[in-house]
Coordinates of C-alpha atoms in Angstrom, one line a residue:
M1 CA 23.4 -11.5 -2.8
R2 CA 24.0 -9.2 0.2
I3 CA 21.1 -6.9 0.8
L4 CA 20.2 -4.0 3.1
I5 CA 16.6 -3.4 4.0
L6 CA 15.6 -0.1 5.5
G7 CA 12.9 -1.2 7.8
G8 CA 12.4 -5.0 7.7
T9 CA 10.2 -5.7 10.7
W10 CA 6.6 -5.2 9.6
F11 CA 4.4 -5.8 6.6
L12 CA 6.2 -5.1 3.3
G13 CA 9.7 -4.8 4.9
R14 CA 9.2 -8.1 6.8
A15 CA 7.9 -9.8 3.6
V16 CA 11.0 -8.6 1.8
A17 CA 13.3 -9.9 4.5
Q18 CA 11.5 -13.3 4.6
E19 CA 11.7 -13.7 0.8
A20 CA 15.4 -12.7 0.8
L21 CA 16.2 -15.3 3.5
T22 CA 14.2 -17.9 1.6
R23 CA 16.5 -17.2 -1.4
G24 CA 19.5 -17.7 0.8
W25 CA 20.6 -14.1 0.6
Q26 CA 22.5 -12.3 3.4
V27 CA 20.1 -9.8 4.9
T28 CA 20.9 -6.7 7.0
T29 CA 18.1 -4.6 8.4
F30 CA 18.3 -1.0 9.6
N31 CA 15.6 0.3 11.9
R32 CA 14.8 1.7 15.3
G33 CA 13.4 -1.5 16.7
R34 CA 10.1 0.0 17.7
S35 CA 7.6 -1.6 15.3
G36 CA 8.3 -5.3 15.8
P37 CA 11.1 -7.9 16.1
D38 CA 13.5 -8.7 13.3
L39 CA 13.2 -12.1 11.7
P40 CA 15.7 -14.7 12.9
G41 CA 18.6 -15.0 10.5
V42 CA 19.0 -11.3 9.7
E43 CA 21.8 -9.0 10.8
T44 CA 20.2 -6.1 12.7
I45 CA 21.6 -2.6 12.9
R46 CA 19.7 -0.2 15.1
G47 CA 19.5 3.4 14.2
D48 CA 17.5 6.4 13.1
R49 CA 17.4 7.4 9.4
T50 CA 17.3 11.1 10.4
D51 CA 20.5 10.9 12.4
A52 CA 23.7 11.6 10.4
A53 CA 25.9 9.6 12.9
D54 CA 23.6 6.6 12.7
L55 CA 23.7 6.7 8.8
A56 CA 27.5 7.0 8.9
R57 CA 27.7 4.0 11.2
L58 CA 25.4 2.1 8.9
A59 CA 27.5 2.8 5.9
K60 CA 30.6 1.3 7.6
A61 CA 28.8 -2.0 7.8
G62 CA 28.6 -2.3 4.0
P63 CA 29.0 -3.0 1.2
W64 CA 25.7 -4.4 -0.1
D65 CA 24.6 -5.4 -3.6
A66 CA 21.3 -3.5 -3.1
V67 CA 19.3 -1.4 -0.7
V68 CA 15.5 -2.0 -0.5
D69 CA 13.8 1.0 1.1
T70 CA 10.4 0.1 2.7
S71 CA 10.3 2.5 5.6
S72 CA 10.3 6.1 4.2
A73 CA 6.5 6.8 4.3
A74 CA 6.9 9.4 7.1
L75 CA 10.3 10.7 6.0
A76 CA 10.8 14.1 4.4
P77 CA 12.6 14.0 1.0
R78 CA 15.7 15.6 2.5
S79 CA 16.0 12.7 5.0
V80 CA 15.7 10.2 2.1
L81 CA 18.3 12.2 0.2
A82 CA 20.8 12.2 3.2
G83 CA 20.4 8.5 3.6
A84 CA 20.8 7.7 -0.1
H85 CA 24.0 9.9 -0.2
A86 CA 25.4 8.0 2.8
L87 CA 24.8 4.7 1.1
E88 CA 25.7 5.5 -2.5
S89 CA 29.3 4.3 -2.2
V90 CA 28.5 1.1 -0.4
A91 CA 25.4 -0.2 -2.3
G92 CA 25.1 -1.2 -5.9
R93 CA 21.4 -0.5 -6.4
Y94 CA 18.6 1.3 -4.6
I95 CA 15.0 -0.1 -4.7
Y96 CA 12.6 2.6 -3.5
V97 CA 9.1 1.7 -2.6
S98 CA 7.0 4.7 -3.5
T99 CA 3.2 5.0 -4.3
V100 CA 0.8 5.9 -7.0
N101 CA 0.0 9.0 -5.0
T102 CA 3.0 10.6 -6.6
Y103 CA 1.0 11.1 -9.8
R104 CA -0.9 14.4 -10.2
G105 CA -3.8 12.5 -11.8
W106 CA -4.5 9.9 -9.1
P107 CA -7.2 9.0 -8.4
S108 CA -9.1 11.1 -11.0
E109 CA -7.7 9.7 -14.2
P110 CA -6.1 6.5 -15.7
L111 CA -2.4 6.3 -15.1
T112 CA 0.8 4.9 -16.8
E113 CA 4.4 5.4 -15.8
E114 CA 4.5 8.3 -18.2
S115 CA 1.8 10.2 -16.4
E116 CA 2.8 13.6 -14.8
L117 CA 4.3 13.4 -11.4
L118 CA 3.6 15.9 -8.6
D119 CA 6.2 18.6 -7.9
G120 CA 8.5 17.8 -4.9
P121 CA 12.1 18.8 -4.7
P122 CA 14.6 16.2 -3.4
D123 CA 15.7 18.4 -0.5
A124 CA 12.1 19.3 0.6
D125 CA 11.3 19.3 4.3
A126 CA 8.3 17.7 5.9
D127 CA 6.1 20.7 5.5
Y128 CA 6.5 21.0 1.7
G129 CA 3.2 20.7 0.0
R130 CA 1.0 21.2 3.0
Q131 CA -2.2 23.1 2.2
P132 CA -3.8 25.7 4.4
K133 CA -6.6 24.5 6.7
D134 CA -9.3 26.1 4.6
W135 CA -8.1 24.4 1.4
D136 CA -10.9 22.5 -0.3
G137 CA -8.9 21.1 -3.2
P138 CA -7.0 17.8 -3.5
D139 CA -4.6 17.0 -0.6
W140 CA -1.3 16.4 -2.4
H141 CA 1.0 16.7 0.6
Y142 CA 1.8 13.0 0.9
G143 CA 2.2 12.6 -2.9
R144 CA 4.5 15.6 -3.2
Q145 CA 6.6 14.2 -0.3
K146 CA 6.9 10.9 -2.0
A147 CA 7.6 12.4 -5.4
G148 CA 10.4 14.4 -3.8
A149 CA 11.8 11.3 -2.2
E150 CA 11.9 9.5 -5.6
R151 CA 13.9 12.4 -6.9
A152 CA 16.2 12.3 -3.9
V153 CA 17.1 8.6 -4.6
W154 CA 17.6 9.3 -8.3
E155 CA 19.9 12.3 -7.5
A156 CA 22.1 10.2 -5.2
F157 CA 22.3 7.0 -7.2
G158 CA 21.5 7.9 -10.8
T159 CA 18.7 6.5 -12.9
D160 CA 20.4 3.4 -14.0
R161 CA 20.9 2.1 -10.4
V162 CA 17.5 2.9 -9.1
A163 CA 14.2 1.0 -9.4
V164 CA 11.1 2.9 -8.1
L165 CA 8.1 0.8 -7.3
R166 CA 4.7 2.6 -7.2
P167 CA 2.1 0.3 -5.6
G168 CA -1.5 1.2 -5.3
V169 CA -3.1 -0.8 -2.4
I170 CA -1.1 -3.6 -0.8
L171 CA -2.9 -6.3 1.0
G172 CA -1.9 -9.6 2.7
P173 CA -0.7 -11.2 5.9
G174 CA 0.6 -8.6 8.4
E175 CA -1.5 -5.7 7.0
Y176 CA -1.4 -2.8 9.4
V177 CA -3.8 -0.4 7.6
G178 CA -6.9 -2.6 8.3
R179 CA -8.7 -2.7 4.9
L180 CA -8.8 -6.4 4.3
P181 CA -8.9 -7.4 8.0
W182 CA -12.0 -5.2 8.5
W183 CA -13.8 -6.9 5.6
L184 CA -12.9 -10.3 6.9
R185 CA -14.1 -9.5 10.4
R186 CA -17.3 -8.0 9.0
A187 CA -17.9 -11.2 6.9
E188 CA -17.2 -13.3 10.0
R189 CA -19.9 -11.4 11.9
G190 CA -22.4 -12.3 9.2
G191 CA -25.9 -11.1 8.5
A192 CA -26.8 -8.5 5.8
I193 CA -23.5 -7.0 4.7
L194 CA -23.4 -3.6 3.0
A195 CA -21.5 -3.9 -0.2
P196 CA -20.4 -0.8 -2.0
G197 CA -21.2 0.1 -5.6
E198 CA -21.4 -2.7 -8.2
A199 CA -20.2 -6.2 -7.9
T200 CA -18.6 -6.0 -11.3
K201 CA -16.4 -3.0 -10.4
T202 CA -12.8 -3.9 -11.1
I203 CA -10.1 -3.4 -8.4
Q204 CA -6.3 -3.8 -8.4
P205 CA -4.9 -4.6 -5.0
V206 CA -1.6 -6.4 -5.0
D207 CA -0.3 -9.0 -2.5
V208 CA 2.5 -7.9 -0.2
R209 CA 4.4 -11.1 -1.0
D210 CA 4.3 -10.3 -4.7
V211 CA 5.6 -6.8 -4.1
A212 CA 8.4 -8.3 -2.1
I213 CA 9.3 -10.8 -4.8
F214 CA 9.3 -8.1 -7.5
A215 CA 11.4 -5.7 -5.3
L216 CA 14.1 -8.4 -4.9
D217 CA 14.0 -9.3 -8.5
Q218 CA 14.7 -5.6 -9.2
A219 CA 17.6 -5.8 -6.8
R220 CA 19.3 -8.2 -9.1
A221 CA 18.4 -6.3 -12.3
S222 CA 21.0 -4.5 -14.4
D223 CA 19.0 -1.4 -15.3
G224 CA 16.8 1.2 -13.6
G225 CA 13.2 2.2 -14.1
A226 CA 9.9 3.2 -12.5
Y227 CA 7.1 0.6 -12.2
N228 CA 3.4 0.8 -11.3
V229 CA 2.9 -2.3 -9.1
T230 CA -0.7 -3.4 -9.2
A231 CA -2.8 -6.3 -10.3
P232 CA -3.7 -6.3 -14.0
I233 CA -6.6 -4.0 -14.9
G234 CA -9.9 -5.9 -15.1
R235 CA -8.9 -9.2 -13.6
E236 CA -10.3 -8.7 -10.1
T237 CA -13.7 -7.4 -9.0
M238 CA -15.2 -6.0 -5.8
G239 CA -17.8 -8.8 -6.0
G240 CA -15.2 -11.5 -6.3
F241 CA -13.2 -9.9 -3.4
L242 CA -16.1 -9.8 -1.0
D243 CA -17.3 -13.3 -2.0
S244 CA -13.8 -14.6 -1.1
C245 CA -14.1 -12.9 2.3
L246 CA -17.4 -14.7 2.8
Q247 CA -16.0 -18.0 1.6
V248 CA -13.0 -18.1 4.0
T249 CA -15.1 -17.0 7.0
G250 CA -17.8 -19.7 6.6
R251 CA -20.4 -17.8 4.6
R252 CA -22.3 -16.5 7.6
G253 CA -23.7 -13.5 5.8
H254 CA -24.9 -12.2 2.5
L255 CA -24.0 -9.1 0.4
V256 CA -26.5 -6.3 -0.1
W257 CA -25.2 -4.0 -2.8
A258 CA -25.8 -0.3 -2.5
P259 CA -25.3 2.0 -5.5
D260 CA -22.7 4.8 -5.3
D261 CA -25.2 7.6 -5.2
L262 CA -26.9 6.2 -2.2
L263 CA -23.7 5.8 -0.3
V264 CA -22.7 9.3 -1.2
E265 CA -26.1 10.6 -0.1
H266 CA -25.6 9.0 3.3
G267 CA -22.1 10.5 3.7
V268 CA -20.1 7.3 3.6
K269 CA -16.4 8.2 3.7
Q270 CA -14.8 6.9 0.6
W271 CA -11.8 4.7 0.9
T272 CA -12.2 4.2 4.7
E273 CA -15.7 3.5 6.0
L274 CA -16.2 0.8 3.3
P275 CA -12.6 0.0 2.5
L276 CA -11.5 -0.1 -1.1
W277 CA -14.6 1.8 -2.3
R278 CA -14.1 5.0 -4.1
T279 CA -16.0 6.6 -7.0
H280 CA -13.1 8.3 -8.7
P281 CA -12.6 6.9 -12.3
G282 CA -8.9 6.5 -12.1
V283 CA -8.5 4.8 -8.7
W284 CA -8.5 1.3 -10.2
N285 CA -7.2 2.2 -13.7
I286 CA -3.4 2.0 -13.2
A287 CA -1.5 0.4 -16.0
S288 CA 1.2 -2.1 -14.7
E289 CA 2.2 -3.8 -18.0
Q290 CA 5.8 -2.4 -17.6
A291 CA 6.1 -4.2 -14.2
Q292 CA 4.6 -7.4 -15.6
A293 CA 7.1 -7.3 -18.5
A294 CA 9.9 -6.9 -15.9
G295 CA 8.7 -10.0 -14.0
L296 CA 5.8 -8.9 -11.7
V297 CA 3.4 -11.8 -11.2
C298 CA 0.3 -11.1 -9.1
R299 CA -1.4 -14.1 -7.5
P300 CA -5.2 -14.2 -7.5
L301 CA -6.8 -11.9 -4.9
A302 CA -8.7 -14.9 -3.4
E303 CA -5.3 -16.3 -2.4
T304 CA -4.5 -13.0 -0.6
V305 CA -7.8 -13.1 1.2
E306 CA -7.3 -16.7 2.3
A307 CA -3.7 -16.1 3.5
T308 CA -4.7 -13.0 5.5
W309 CA -7.6 -14.8 7.1
A310 CA -5.3 -17.7 8.1
W311 CA -2.9 -15.1 9.6
L312 CA -5.7 -13.4 11.6
H313 CA -7.4 -16.7 12.6
Q314 CA -4.1 -18.0 13.9
G315 CA -3.6 -15.0 16.2
G316 CA -1.8 -12.7 13.8
I317 CA -1.5 -9.2 15.4
P318 CA -0.7 -6.3 13.1
V319 CA 1.7 -3.5 14.1
Q320 CA -0.3 -0.9 15.8
H321 CA -1.0 2.1 13.5
P322 CA -3.4 4.9 13.7
R323 CA -4.7 4.2 10.2
W324 CA -6.3 1.0 11.5
N325 CA -9.0 2.9 13.4
E326 CA -10.0 4.9 10.3
H327 CA -11.4 1.8 8.6
G328 CA -14.9 0.4 8.9
I329 CA -18.5 1.6 9.1
A330 CA -20.4 1.7 12.3
E331 CA -23.1 -0.9 12.7
E332 CA -25.8 1.7 13.2
K333 CA -24.9 3.5 10.1
E334 CA -24.6 0.3 8.1
A335 CA -28.1 -0.7 9.3
T336 CA -29.5 2.7 8.3
I337 CA -28.1 2.4 4.7
L338 CA -29.3 -1.2 4.4
A339 CA -32.8 0.0 5.2
A340 CA -32.5 2.7 2.6
V341 CA -31.5 0.1 0.0
R342 CA -34.5 -2.0 0.8
S343 CA -36.7 1.0 0.7
R344 CA -35.4 2.0 -2.7
R345 CA -35.8 -1.5 -4.1
A346 CA -39.4 -1.6 -2.8
S347 CA -40.2 1.7 -4.4
A348 CA -38.7 0.6 -7.7
F349 CA -40.8 -2.6 -7.6
E350 CA -44.0 -0.8 -6.8
G351 CA -43.3 1.6 -9.7

C-alpha cells in the first residue's frame, strides 16, 4: 500500500504514520513542518494546504492508494474541497477524520450515524457558522465547519471512495489537548482529589492508536461510509478511569466525589476544569456499532492511561497547543469545593 497522510507529525497523524510503517506500507506525509519532526522512514513533502501551487506539486508526487486526512481541524471547508479536488485523480480513497461535533444533537442527545448533521456547505469559508458575540445559544461554528468539510470530501471523491471517521474524545500517548495528562499529573500530586459527578458515569474515550488502526483498515476497504469512532457505550466509567490514573502514578491520593449540582453551583467549567466531565445527557451516548462491525477494536481505557503515563514519565512532550492551558482546575478552587463536599456530607449525617 502507498499512502498519503495530510499531517503526520503529531498525535493522530503521527500514530497513523507509525502504524502504516509497522505494516510495511510506503508513507508520504504532507505538512508545513511546524508541529514536529516526521518519523524516520516516511517521504516528506513540505507545503501548505491552502496554497494551490503546493497542492499541485503534491499531486505530481502521486499516485497513492489512499489519503488519510488528519490535519484539517482549522481548515475551512473550501480549503478541504480544493485539496480533495487536487488529489482525486491520484488517490484511490480518502479517509477523512471528522468529529461528533458535526451532529446537531451533540452533546444533548444520543447519537447514531443516522442522526442529523449540521448545515455546512462544502465551499464555506472560515467564517461560516460564526455566531454574534451576544449569542447565548449553542456554538455550532466548529461543527458546521467540519460538516462542510465532510461534504467537500464527498463532493470530490464520491461516497463509495470516502470513509468519514467521527471520533468523540481521543486520548493516548502524544495527546496535545491535555485532558488525560492533567488527570495523571493531578493523581501524581496526590492528596484529596476532586472527582466529578458519579463514579459509575459511563464514558467513551478512544485510544489514538485504535483510531489509527481503524483509519488504515478503512484505507484498504472497498466501500465508503461514515463511522462514529468511540469506545462501546457502557464499558468504561469515570471511576474506573480515575482509579487507573491513581494506579499508574503510585496511589498517592484518594478520590472525593462531588455531585454535579455542587460543581455547577461553584461554577466549574464543564469539559475543561475537570476534564471529561459534562452533564449533557448525550455526551457519552454515541453509538459506534457500525465502526465495530467494520473492524474497530477499542482497547481498555486502563491501557491508554498506562501508555500515556509511560510516555509522560519518559519525557514525552506534546506539541504546544493553546487548548492545553484550558484544562485543569486551580488548586484553590478545588480546595474550596472539597470543603463544600465535606460540609454537605456532614449536614446530611447530622440530619
